[in-house]
Short mmCIF file of C-alpha atoms in Angstrom, two decimals:
data_model
loop_
_atom_site.label_atom_id
_atom_site.label_comp_id
_atom_site.label_asym_id
_atom_site.label_seq_id
_atom_site.Cartn_x
_atom_site.Cartn_y
_atom_site.Cartn_z
CA UNK A 200 36.55 -53.56 28.69
CA UNK A 201 37.02 -50.15 30.26
CA UNK A 202 40.10 -48.21 29.24
CA UNK A 203 40.73 -50.07 25.98
CA UNK A 204 39.87 -48.45 22.67
CA UNK A 205 39.45 -51.87 21.03
CA UNK A 206 38.91 -55.24 22.66
CA UNK A 207 37.51 -58.38 21.11
CA UNK A 208 37.59 -62.09 21.75
CA UNK A 209 37.06 -64.07 18.55
CA UNK A 210 35.93 -67.67 18.92
CA UNK A 211 33.49 -69.99 17.19
CA UNK A 212 31.90 -70.82 20.55
CA UNK A 213 29.90 -67.83 21.71
CA UNK A 214 29.71 -68.78 25.39
CA UNK A 215 33.46 -69.40 25.53
CA UNK A 216 34.21 -66.06 23.86
CA UNK A 217 32.04 -64.19 26.36
CA UNK A 218 33.66 -65.89 29.33
CA UNK A 219 37.17 -65.30 28.03
CA UNK A 220 36.50 -61.61 27.50
CA UNK A 221 35.38 -61.48 31.14
CA UNK A 222 38.48 -63.39 32.27
CA UNK A 223 40.77 -61.07 30.29
CA UNK A 224 39.02 -58.05 31.75
CA UNK A 225 39.39 -59.36 35.32
CA UNK A 226 43.02 -60.33 34.97
CA UNK A 227 44.17 -57.17 33.18
CA UNK A 228 42.50 -55.00 35.78
CA UNK A 229 43.94 -57.14 38.60
CA UNK A 230 47.41 -56.50 37.18
CA UNK A 231 46.71 -52.79 36.47
CA UNK A 232 47.40 -53.30 32.79
CA UNK A 233 44.14 -52.02 31.32
CA UNK A 234 45.52 -48.47 31.34
CA UNK A 235 48.69 -49.48 29.50
CA UNK A 236 47.15 -51.60 26.73
CA UNK A 237 45.39 -49.71 23.96
CA UNK A 238 44.02 -52.45 21.75
CA UNK A 239 43.72 -56.17 22.28
CA UNK A 240 42.44 -58.90 20.02
CA UNK A 241 42.21 -62.47 21.28
CA UNK A 242 41.56 -65.37 18.93
CA UNK A 243 40.73 -68.80 20.31
CA UNK A 244 40.27 -71.96 18.27
CA UNK A 245 39.37 -74.82 20.64
CA UNK A 246 39.61 -77.35 17.81
CA UNK A 247 43.38 -77.05 17.14
CA UNK A 248 43.57 -75.95 20.09
CA UNK A 249 45.06 -72.47 19.79
CA UNK A 250 45.11 -69.29 21.86
CA UNK A 251 46.38 -66.17 20.15
CA UNK A 252 46.52 -62.59 21.39
CA UNK A 253 47.78 -59.47 19.64
CA UNK A 254 47.80 -55.99 21.11
CA UNK A 255 49.01 -52.45 21.04
CA UNK A 256 50.59 -50.78 24.05
CA UNK A 257 49.04 -47.39 24.67
CA UNK A 258 51.65 -45.66 26.70
CA UNK A 259 55.14 -46.70 27.56
CA UNK A 260 56.24 -45.68 31.02
CA UNK A 261 59.40 -43.51 30.94
CA UNK A 262 62.81 -44.35 32.44
CA UNK A 263 63.20 -43.77 36.17
CA UNK A 264 66.17 -41.54 37.10
CA UNK A 265 67.58 -40.90 40.56
CA UNK A 266 66.24 -37.33 40.34
CA UNK A 267 62.69 -38.69 40.17
CA UNK A 268 62.77 -39.92 43.75
CA UNK A 269 65.83 -38.31 45.40
CA UNK A 270 67.84 -35.11 45.44
CA UNK A 271 71.64 -35.01 45.43
CA UNK A 272 73.77 -32.53 47.33
CA UNK A 273 77.50 -32.15 46.80
CA UNK A 274 79.62 -32.03 49.97
CA UNK A 275 83.34 -32.17 50.72
CA UNK A 276 83.29 -35.93 51.25
CA UNK A 277 81.16 -36.73 48.20
CA UNK A 278 77.43 -36.67 47.45
CA UNK A 279 74.55 -36.97 49.89
CA UNK A 280 71.30 -38.35 48.48
CA UNK A 281 68.06 -37.37 50.18
CA UNK A 282 65.54 -40.11 49.35
CA UNK A 283 61.94 -39.04 48.80
CA UNK A 284 60.28 -42.41 48.20
CA UNK A 285 61.87 -45.76 48.84
CA UNK A 286 60.29 -47.62 45.90
CA UNK A 287 63.46 -47.66 43.78
CA UNK A 288 65.97 -47.66 46.63
CA UNK A 289 67.04 -51.24 46.18
CA UNK A 290 67.88 -51.09 42.43
CA UNK A 291 69.58 -47.72 43.01
CA UNK A 292 71.83 -49.15 45.73
CA UNK A 293 72.77 -52.10 43.50
CA UNK A 294 73.81 -49.72 40.73
CA UNK A 295 75.80 -47.50 43.09
CA UNK A 296 77.49 -50.51 44.68
CA UNK A 297 78.51 -51.80 41.27
CA UNK A 298 79.92 -48.47 40.21
CA UNK A 299 81.64 -47.22 43.37
CA UNK A 300 82.01 -50.31 45.54
CA UNK A 301 80.14 -51.17 48.73
CA UNK A 302 82.71 -49.53 51.00
CA UNK A 303 82.03 -46.09 49.59
CA UNK A 304 78.23 -46.22 49.84
CA UNK A 305 76.83 -45.71 53.34
CA UNK A 306 73.26 -45.44 54.49
CA UNK A 307 73.10 -43.77 57.92
CA UNK A 308 69.28 -43.87 57.93
CA UNK A 309 66.33 -44.87 55.75
CA UNK A 310 66.20 -41.63 53.81
CA UNK A 311 69.88 -40.82 53.40
CA UNK A 312 72.54 -42.40 51.18
CA UNK A 313 76.13 -41.12 51.10
CA UNK A 314 78.48 -41.67 48.19
CA UNK A 315 81.92 -41.13 49.70
CA UNK A 316 83.70 -40.14 46.50
CA UNK A 317 85.03 -36.54 46.59
CA UNK A 318 84.58 -34.38 43.52
CA UNK A 319 81.46 -36.08 42.10
CA UNK A 320 78.99 -33.91 40.22
CA UNK A 321 75.61 -34.20 42.00
CA UNK A 322 73.75 -33.48 38.71
CA UNK A 323 75.39 -36.46 37.05
CA UNK A 324 74.31 -38.67 39.92
CA UNK A 325 70.74 -37.39 39.63
CA UNK A 326 70.71 -38.22 35.92
CA UNK A 327 71.58 -41.89 36.46
CA UNK A 328 68.93 -44.31 35.15
CA UNK A 329 67.76 -46.74 37.83
CA UNK A 330 64.92 -48.71 36.30
CA UNK A 331 63.36 -49.20 32.90
CA UNK A 332 59.71 -49.91 33.76
CA UNK A 333 58.90 -50.98 30.22
CA UNK A 334 60.96 -54.15 30.81
CA UNK A 335 58.74 -54.95 33.77
CA UNK A 336 55.66 -54.15 31.77
CA UNK A 337 56.57 -56.55 28.97
CA UNK A 338 57.06 -59.16 31.62
CA UNK A 339 53.69 -58.28 33.17
CA UNK A 340 51.87 -58.41 29.83
CA UNK A 341 53.27 -61.84 29.01
CA UNK A 342 52.43 -63.05 32.52
CA UNK A 343 48.88 -61.73 32.14
CA UNK A 344 48.47 -63.53 28.82
CA UNK A 345 49.82 -66.77 30.27
CA UNK A 346 47.24 -66.43 32.98
CA UNK A 347 44.40 -65.61 30.59
CA UNK A 348 45.27 -68.43 28.17
CA UNK A 349 43.90 -71.89 28.99
CA UNK A 350 46.25 -73.86 31.19
CA UNK A 351 48.34 -76.61 29.65
CA UNK A 352 49.14 -74.73 26.46
CA UNK A 353 52.85 -75.25 26.87
CA UNK A 354 53.94 -74.62 23.27
CA UNK A 355 54.32 -70.86 23.27
CA UNK A 356 55.56 -68.08 21.05
CA UNK A 357 55.62 -64.57 22.34
CA UNK A 358 57.06 -61.40 20.93
CA UNK A 359 57.22 -57.78 21.87
CA UNK A 360 58.05 -55.07 19.36
CA UNK A 361 57.77 -51.32 19.09
CA UNK A 362 54.61 -50.76 21.08
CA UNK A 363 53.04 -54.04 19.98
CA UNK A 364 52.98 -57.54 21.41
CA UNK A 365 51.77 -60.98 20.41
CA UNK A 366 51.29 -64.26 22.23
CA UNK A 367 50.50 -67.64 20.68
CA UNK A 368 50.00 -70.79 22.71
CA UNK A 369 48.89 -74.33 22.00
CA UNK A 370 49.45 -77.87 23.23
CA UNK A 371 50.43 -79.03 19.74
CA UNK A 372 53.41 -77.91 17.69
CA UNK A 373 52.75 -74.74 15.76
CA UNK A 374 53.45 -74.37 12.05
CA UNK A 375 55.67 -71.33 11.65
CA UNK A 376 54.17 -70.11 8.39
CA UNK A 377 50.57 -70.60 9.40
CA UNK A 378 51.12 -68.73 12.62
CA UNK A 379 52.89 -65.88 10.81
CA UNK A 380 49.93 -65.53 8.45
CA UNK A 381 47.45 -65.71 11.31
CA UNK A 382 49.35 -63.12 13.35
CA UNK A 383 49.46 -60.79 10.34
CA UNK A 384 45.72 -61.14 9.85
CA UNK A 385 44.95 -60.48 13.51
CA UNK A 386 47.35 -57.55 13.72
CA UNK A 387 45.51 -56.05 10.74
CA UNK A 388 42.30 -56.25 12.80
CA UNK A 389 43.80 -53.84 15.33
CA UNK A 390 45.26 -51.58 12.66
CA UNK A 391 48.89 -52.71 12.78
CA UNK A 392 50.86 -53.75 9.71
CA UNK A 393 53.22 -56.26 11.24
CA UNK B 1338 12.42 -97.79 61.21
CA UNK B 1339 12.32 -94.01 61.56
CA UNK B 1340 13.35 -91.95 58.57
CA UNK B 1341 16.29 -89.71 59.36
CA UNK B 1342 16.52 -86.42 57.49
CA UNK B 1343 19.59 -84.20 57.24
CA UNK B 1344 19.41 -80.79 58.91
CA UNK B 1345 21.76 -78.01 59.92
CA UNK B 1346 21.24 -76.31 63.26
CA UNK B 1347 22.75 -72.85 63.71
CA UNK B 1348 22.65 -71.07 67.00
CA UNK B 1349 24.59 -69.48 69.81
CA UNK B 1350 27.02 -71.31 72.05
CA UNK B 1351 24.89 -70.50 75.13
CA UNK B 1352 23.04 -73.65 76.26
CA UNK B 1353 23.50 -75.38 72.93
CA UNK B 1354 24.04 -78.64 74.87
CA UNK B 1355 20.23 -78.72 75.27
CA UNK B 1356 19.92 -79.13 71.50
CA UNK B 1357 22.68 -81.75 71.42
CA UNK B 1358 20.95 -83.77 74.16
CA UNK B 1359 17.60 -83.39 72.43
CA UNK B 1360 18.92 -84.72 69.11
CA UNK B 1361 20.52 -87.59 70.99
CA UNK B 1362 17.30 -88.39 72.91
CA UNK B 1363 15.24 -88.33 69.73
CA UNK B 1364 17.52 -90.98 68.24
CA UNK B 1365 19.25 -88.61 65.83
CA UNK B 1366 22.96 -88.29 65.17
CA UNK B 1367 25.29 -85.33 65.09
CA UNK B 1368 27.57 -85.84 62.12
CA UNK B 1369 29.64 -82.73 62.53
CA UNK B 1370 29.89 -79.95 65.08
CA UNK B 1371 31.53 -76.61 64.34
CA UNK B 1372 32.17 -73.98 66.96
CA UNK B 1373 32.94 -70.72 65.21
CA UNK B 1374 33.47 -67.89 67.71
CA UNK B 1375 30.05 -67.45 69.39
CA UNK B 1376 28.20 -69.66 66.91
CA UNK B 1377 27.57 -73.39 66.87
CA UNK B 1378 26.74 -75.27 63.68
CA UNK B 1379 25.49 -78.82 64.01
CA UNK B 1380 25.18 -80.99 60.93
CA UNK B 1381 22.82 -83.72 62.02
CA UNK B 1382 20.49 -86.47 60.97
CA UNK B 1383 17.22 -86.38 62.90
CA UNK B 1384 13.86 -88.20 62.73
CA UNK B 1385 11.61 -86.47 60.21
CA UNK B 1386 8.65 -86.09 62.59
CA UNK B 1387 10.72 -84.35 65.25
CA UNK B 1388 12.07 -81.40 63.25
CA UNK B 1389 9.25 -79.17 64.52
CA UNK B 1390 10.06 -80.16 68.11
CA UNK B 1391 13.69 -79.18 67.63
CA UNK B 1392 12.54 -75.88 66.14
CA UNK B 1393 10.26 -75.20 69.09
CA UNK B 1394 12.88 -76.00 71.70
CA UNK B 1395 15.65 -74.05 69.96
CA UNK B 1396 13.51 -70.94 69.45
CA UNK B 1397 14.26 -69.40 72.88
CA UNK B 1398 17.95 -70.01 72.19
CA UNK B 1399 17.70 -68.08 68.90
CA UNK B 1400 18.69 -71.19 67.00
CA UNK B 1401 17.52 -71.96 63.50
CA UNK B 1402 16.97 -75.31 61.84
CA UNK B 1403 17.45 -75.57 58.11
CA UNK B 1404 17.17 -78.57 55.86
CA UNK B 1405 20.59 -79.41 54.48
CA UNK B 1406 20.22 -82.07 51.81
CA UNK B 1407 23.88 -83.02 51.70
CA UNK B 1408 24.59 -83.77 55.37
CA UNK B 1409 26.25 -87.16 55.74
CA UNK B 1410 27.89 -87.18 52.32
CA UNK B 1411 31.46 -86.75 51.19
CA UNK B 1412 31.91 -85.16 47.79
CA UNK B 1413 35.00 -84.87 45.60
CA UNK B 1414 35.34 -81.55 43.82
CA UNK B 1415 37.67 -82.32 40.95
CA UNK B 1416 39.57 -79.42 39.44
CA UNK B 1417 41.83 -79.88 36.38
CA UNK B 1418 44.80 -78.49 38.33
CA UNK B 1419 45.72 -76.43 41.35
CA UNK B 1420 47.15 -73.61 39.23
CA UNK B 1421 46.05 -69.99 39.27
CA UNK B 1422 43.88 -70.71 36.20
CA UNK B 1423 41.53 -72.99 38.11
CA UNK B 1424 41.87 -71.80 41.67
CA UNK B 1425 40.59 -70.21 43.74
CA UNK B 1426 37.56 -68.86 41.97
CA UNK B 1427 35.18 -71.47 40.63
CA UNK B 1428 36.53 -74.50 42.48
CA UNK B 1429 36.55 -72.87 45.91
CA UNK B 1430 33.16 -71.26 45.33
CA UNK B 1431 31.68 -74.63 44.45
CA UNK B 1432 33.35 -76.47 47.33
CA UNK B 1433 32.24 -73.80 49.78
CA UNK B 1434 28.67 -73.78 48.50
CA UNK B 1435 28.39 -77.56 48.75
CA UNK B 1436 29.72 -77.36 52.31
CA UNK B 1437 27.06 -74.81 53.20
CA UNK B 1438 24.52 -77.41 52.08
CA UNK B 1439 26.00 -79.81 54.63
CA UNK B 1440 28.39 -81.88 52.53
CA UNK B 1441 31.98 -82.66 53.42
CA UNK B 1442 33.92 -81.70 50.31
CA UNK B 1443 37.44 -82.63 49.35
CA UNK B 1444 39.07 -80.67 46.58
CA UNK B 1445 41.12 -82.82 44.24
CA UNK B 1446 43.46 -80.96 41.91
CA UNK B 1447 44.57 -83.32 39.17
CA UNK B 1448 48.24 -83.50 38.32
CA UNK B 1449 47.58 -83.37 34.58
CA UNK B 1450 43.91 -82.62 34.14
CA UNK B 1451 44.44 -79.39 32.19
CA UNK B 1452 44.60 -78.85 28.44
CA UNK B 1453 42.63 -80.74 25.82
CA UNK B 1454 44.65 -83.55 24.25
CA UNK B 1455 47.07 -83.87 27.18
CA UNK B 1456 44.45 -84.15 29.95
CA UNK B 1457 44.50 -87.40 31.92
CA UNK B 1458 43.83 -88.96 35.29
CA UNK B 1459 46.30 -91.08 37.22
CA UNK B 1460 45.55 -94.20 39.24
CA UNK B 1461 45.92 -92.57 42.64
CA UNK B 1462 43.54 -89.77 41.66
CA UNK B 1463 41.06 -92.31 40.29
CA UNK B 1464 41.15 -94.34 43.51
CA UNK B 1465 40.76 -91.31 45.74
CA UNK B 1466 37.79 -90.01 43.72
CA UNK B 1467 36.21 -93.48 43.94
CA UNK B 1468 36.31 -93.27 47.74
CA UNK B 1469 33.69 -90.49 47.70
CA UNK B 1470 29.91 -90.52 47.37
CA UNK B 1471 30.07 -88.59 44.13
CA UNK B 1472 32.46 -86.45 42.13
CA UNK B 1473 31.82 -82.95 40.80
CA UNK B 1474 33.99 -82.40 37.73
CA UNK B 1475 34.76 -78.74 37.14
CA UNK B 1476 35.60 -78.35 33.49
CA UNK B 1477 36.15 -75.28 31.35
CA UNK B 1478 34.55 -72.97 28.86
CA UNK B 1479 34.65 -74.77 25.52
CA UNK B 1480 32.26 -77.45 24.37
CA UNK B 1481 34.69 -79.13 21.98
CA UNK B 1482 37.36 -79.26 24.67
CA UNK B 1483 35.06 -80.84 27.28
CA UNK B 1484 33.82 -83.35 24.73
CA UNK B 1485 37.38 -84.37 23.88
CA UNK B 1486 38.88 -84.62 27.36
CA UNK B 1487 35.99 -86.04 29.37
CA UNK B 1488 36.52 -89.70 28.32
CA UNK B 1489 40.10 -89.52 29.64
CA UNK B 1490 39.11 -87.90 32.92
CA UNK B 1491 36.24 -90.26 33.73
CA UNK B 1492 38.11 -93.48 32.96
CA UNK B 1493 37.75 -95.88 35.87
CA UNK B 1494 35.51 -93.60 37.96
CA UNK B 1495 32.76 -95.73 39.49
CA UNK B 1496 31.00 -93.13 41.65
CA UNK B 1497 28.31 -90.86 40.18
CA UNK B 1498 29.77 -87.91 38.24
CA UNK B 1499 28.23 -84.45 38.10
CA UNK B 1500 29.74 -82.49 35.25
CA UNK B 1501 29.96 -78.71 35.29
CA UNK B 1502 31.20 -76.44 32.54
CA UNK B 1503 30.50 -73.11 30.89
CA UNK B 1504 28.34 -74.46 28.01
CA UNK B 1505 24.64 -74.79 28.76
CA UNK B 1506 23.30 -77.85 30.56
CA UNK B 1507 21.68 -79.01 27.31
CA UNK B 1508 24.96 -78.68 25.43
CA UNK B 1509 26.76 -80.72 28.09
CA UNK B 1510 24.08 -83.41 27.92
CA UNK B 1511 24.45 -83.50 24.16
CA UNK B 1512 28.22 -83.91 24.01
CA UNK B 1513 28.84 -86.47 26.76
CA UNK B 1514 28.54 -90.07 25.70
CA UNK B 1515 27.89 -92.33 27.57
CA UNK B 1516 25.93 -89.94 29.80
CA UNK B 1517 27.09 -89.07 33.32
CA UNK B 1518 24.75 -88.77 36.30
CA UNK B 1519 24.31 -85.01 36.46
CA UNK B 1520 25.01 -81.88 34.44
CA UNK B 1521 25.14 -78.23 35.44
CA UNK B 1522 25.94 -75.72 32.73
CA UNK B 1523 27.07 -72.14 33.22
CA UNK B 1524 29.84 -72.87 35.73
CA UNK B 1525 33.14 -72.59 33.88
CA UNK B 1526 36.50 -71.03 34.41
CA UNK B 1527 36.18 -67.39 35.49
CA UNK B 1528 38.53 -64.77 36.88
CA UNK B 1529 36.52 -63.50 39.84
CA UNK B 1530 34.56 -64.76 42.84
CA UNK B 1531 30.95 -65.70 42.15
CA UNK B 1532 28.73 -63.06 43.72
CA UNK B 1533 26.12 -62.01 41.19
CA UNK B 1534 22.76 -63.66 41.77
CA UNK B 1535 21.98 -64.21 38.11
CA UNK B 1536 24.30 -66.55 36.25
CA UNK B 1537 26.51 -67.22 39.25
CA UNK B 1538 24.81 -67.89 42.61
CA UNK B 1539 21.76 -69.39 40.88
CA UNK B 1540 24.09 -71.79 39.04
CA UNK B 1541 25.53 -72.89 42.39
CA UNK B 1542 21.98 -73.45 43.67
CA UNK B 1543 21.32 -75.53 40.57
CA UNK B 1544 24.47 -77.53 41.34
CA UNK B 1545 23.34 -78.25 44.92
CA UNK B 1546 19.96 -79.39 43.54
CA UNK B 1547 21.63 -81.62 40.96
CA UNK B 1548 24.02 -83.15 43.50
CA UNK B 1549 21.18 -83.85 45.93
CA UNK B 1550 19.11 -85.45 43.15
CA UNK B 1551 22.01 -87.69 42.20
CA UNK B 1552 22.68 -88.61 45.83
CA UNK B 1553 19.00 -89.29 46.57
CA UNK B 1554 19.06 -91.76 43.70
CA UNK B 1555 22.09 -93.34 45.33
CA UNK B 1556 20.33 -93.41 48.73
CA UNK B 1557 17.30 -95.07 47.17
CA UNK B 1558 19.61 -97.64 45.64
CA UNK B 1559 21.10 -98.33 49.07
CA UNK B 1560 17.62 -98.51 50.67
CA UNK B 1561 16.69 -101.44 48.41
CA UNK B 1562 19.30 -103.52 50.20
CA UNK B 1563 19.66 -101.71 53.54
CA UNK B 1564 22.99 -101.39 55.27
CA UNK B 1565 23.69 -103.53 58.34
CA UNK B 1566 24.14 -100.37 60.37
CA UNK B 1567 23.38 -96.71 59.74
CA UNK B 1568 26.70 -94.93 59.02
CA UNK B 1569 25.86 -92.13 61.46
CA UNK B 1570 25.16 -94.69 64.18
CA UNK B 1571 28.40 -96.50 63.46
CA UNK B 1572 30.18 -93.17 63.77
CA UNK B 1573 28.64 -92.60 67.21
CA UNK B 1574 29.56 -96.10 68.39
CA UNK B 1575 33.11 -95.75 67.13
CA UNK B 1576 33.52 -92.30 68.62
CA UNK B 1577 32.14 -93.37 72.01
CA UNK B 1578 34.50 -96.35 72.11
CA UNK B 1579 37.67 -94.60 70.97
CA UNK B 1580 37.00 -90.91 71.70
CA UNK B 1581 38.36 -89.99 68.29
CA UNK B 1582 36.70 -86.56 68.00
CA UNK B 1583 37.95 -85.54 71.41
CA UNK B 1584 41.53 -86.51 70.74
CA UNK B 1585 41.86 -85.46 67.10
CA UNK B 1586 42.61 -82.05 65.63
CA UNK B 1587 40.92 -82.82 62.30
CA UNK B 1588 37.75 -80.82 61.58
CA UNK B 1589 35.95 -84.07 60.73
CA UNK B 1590 37.94 -86.94 62.29
CA UNK B 1591 35.21 -89.36 61.27
CA UNK B 1592 33.57 -88.48 57.97
CA UNK B 1593 30.18 -89.97 57.29
CA UNK B 1594 29.35 -91.13 53.78
CA UNK B 1595 26.19 -92.72 52.42
CA UNK B 1596 27.48 -96.25 52.93
CA UNK B 1597 30.89 -95.83 54.48
CA UNK B 1598 32.96 -93.95 57.05
CA UNK B 1599 36.36 -92.41 56.65
CA UNK B 1600 38.28 -92.54 59.92
CA UNK B 1601 41.30 -90.28 60.15
CA UNK B 1602 43.54 -92.65 62.09
CA UNK B 1603 46.50 -94.68 60.82
CA UNK B 1604 45.27 -97.98 59.32
CA UNK B 1605 48.11 -100.21 60.51
CA UNK B 1606 47.78 -99.16 64.14
CA UNK B 1607 44.01 -98.98 64.56
CA UNK B 1608 42.29 -101.23 62.01
CA UNK B 1609 42.20 -104.31 64.27
CA UNK B 1610 41.10 -102.34 67.32
CA UNK B 1611 38.20 -100.85 65.34
CA UNK B 1612 37.12 -104.26 64.02
CA UNK B 1613 36.92 -105.56 67.59
CA UNK B 1614 34.55 -102.87 68.89
CA UNK B 1615 31.14 -104.25 69.82
CA UNK B 1616 28.13 -102.40 68.46
CA UNK B 1617 25.30 -104.31 70.15
CA UNK B 1618 24.50 -107.85 71.31
CA UNK B 1619 27.90 -109.26 70.44
CA UNK B 1620 27.93 -107.83 66.89
CA UNK B 1621 31.34 -106.36 66.23
CA UNK B 1622 32.23 -103.67 63.71
CA UNK B 1623 34.41 -106.16 61.84
CA UNK B 1624 31.44 -108.53 61.41
CA UNK B 1625 29.34 -106.15 59.32
CA UNK B 1626 31.92 -103.96 57.58
CA UNK B 1627 35.01 -104.15 55.43
CA UNK B 1628 37.82 -102.15 57.00
CA UNK B 1629 40.17 -101.00 54.25
CA UNK B 1630 43.17 -98.73 53.99
CA UNK B 1631 42.22 -95.46 52.31
CA UNK B 1632 44.23 -94.05 49.42
CA UNK B 1633 43.96 -90.71 51.20
CA UNK B 1634 47.05 -90.51 53.45
CA UNK B 1635 47.04 -93.48 55.85
CA UNK B 1636 43.38 -93.15 56.81
CA UNK B 1637 40.91 -95.99 57.33
CA UNK B 1638 37.89 -96.52 55.12
CA UNK B 1639 35.05 -98.56 56.62
CA UNK B 1640 32.64 -99.95 54.02
CA UNK B 1641 29.38 -101.02 55.63
CA UNK B 1642 28.15 -104.28 54.18
CA UNK B 1643 24.47 -104.61 53.20
CA UNK B 1644 21.91 -106.80 54.96
CA UNK B 1645 21.92 -109.30 52.07
CA UNK B 1646 25.53 -110.17 52.85
CA UNK B 1647 25.53 -110.16 56.65
CA UNK B 1648 21.90 -111.02 57.52
CA UNK B 1649 22.32 -108.64 60.45
CA UNK B 1650 20.82 -105.23 61.10
CA UNK B 1651 21.79 -103.41 64.27
#
C-alpha cells in the first residue's frame, strides 16, 4: 500500500489475504487514513474465525486553536473574531456559548463573531483549543477497521495507546490471555513492544 | 413451433415503433421496453430465423440487435447483508451485469447472512428466493468460511444456485457438498467497483456464461414437458386485457420468468379477474395456470402448468 512503511495481511488462505490487502488499501485511502498510519499488520484466521489488526500511527495531528482559523481584535465592547475558514466554526461557537453564555456571543455575518465581554484579552481567546483532531482520528481508524473486518464479527476488542492501536474481532468469545499473547506477537512484527 | 431466441434491440427513439410492429408481426414478444433519454432498449423474444430481418430493417434507424441470453428470466442476487461490507461493490456490479445480459435481477440482502457460524436464512428469504428462476449467491473471500456457511444458506432453496466467491472455481467445486448448479470463482468481497478487464470484468462474463448454461439446462427441462402457454405470450395477453404496463409505474409491471409470470398488482383485488381472462378459444388463464400470492409484497405469481397436466397448448 502506498504511504505505509510496512503493510502485511497474514492469512493461511493466499487468495483471501490478497483480497483483504486490497480491501484495506481501498478503505484506508477512501477515508484518507493512509497518510496517518505508519505500519499496519492484519492477521486473519478464518477457522476460529478471528480478525486482528495492529498498527502504528505515523503522525498525530496537532490541536486546533482559534488562532489557526481566526484572528481576534480587542475593542471597547469586547473581542471581535474575524473568521478565516468556517471548518471549526461550529465547535468554536459551542465552546464560547458554554463559557460566556449565548446572549454575549453575536454573529452579525458569516465571517464575524463578537464576544460582548469588555476587558477580555484577545490573545487568550486566540489560544483557546477548539478541537482535538486525534480524537476524531482514533474514531476514524476504528471505523475503518470495522469496515475492513468481515461483517458479523460482533465480539470486538479495540484499544488505542500512545501512537499505536489494535483491533480484534470475532463471532465467538475471545480468550483474554490468548488474545494478549497474539497481540504481543503481532505488535512485535511491526517493531512495537506492547 | 418456432423457436424464440432472446435478443436486445438498442436504437434511437425516432421511428422505433417500426421495430416494435415488426417484432409483433413476426410473432415475437417484447418482454421489456426501456426508454432512456433518446435511446430505446427492447428486451424481446423473436423467432430465430428472423433475427437477420430485424437487423436489416433496423439498420437505417441505427439500431443494433444483440443476443441477450438472459432475456425472459428473473434472477435473485443474494448478498449476505445490505451493509457497507457487501454493498454496493460486488453485489451491484453483478446485478447490473446480469441486467445488461437481459435478465431481471432482484437483489436480496439477507437479514443474517453474514459471518461464519452465525449465518442463516429465514423462511421469508427462502420463499422469495424460490420464486426466481435461479439464485446467484455472492459469498466472501475465504474457502473455509464458504464451506461452513453454505449448508445453512442453501437450506430449502429449490431453484438452481450459482455460487460465487473469491476462491477459484475449482476450489468452490471441491468444498461444496452436495454440489450446486454453477460455480464462478474470483468474485468475492472487494472495496472498489469492478473495472479492470482481467480478474474483474472477465469474471462477470464468466458469471453470465455460467448463469445462461444453468438456465438453458432449466429451459431444456421445461421443453421436455412443454408449458401450456409461452410465458411471453401470456404476458402479452394479460397486458392487452388489463393494460397493466400502461397504468403502472413499475419498470417491469409484468416480469417474465422461464415458467411463470410475476404480476405487480395486489393479489386479493386482481387474482380472480386475471383467472377469468380468455386467452384463445375459450381457454382462460385460470384453466392453465396456478395463480398464487407472491411472498414479494402483495404481488401475484402465475405458475404456468405444463401440457401433461392440462392437455392444452395455446
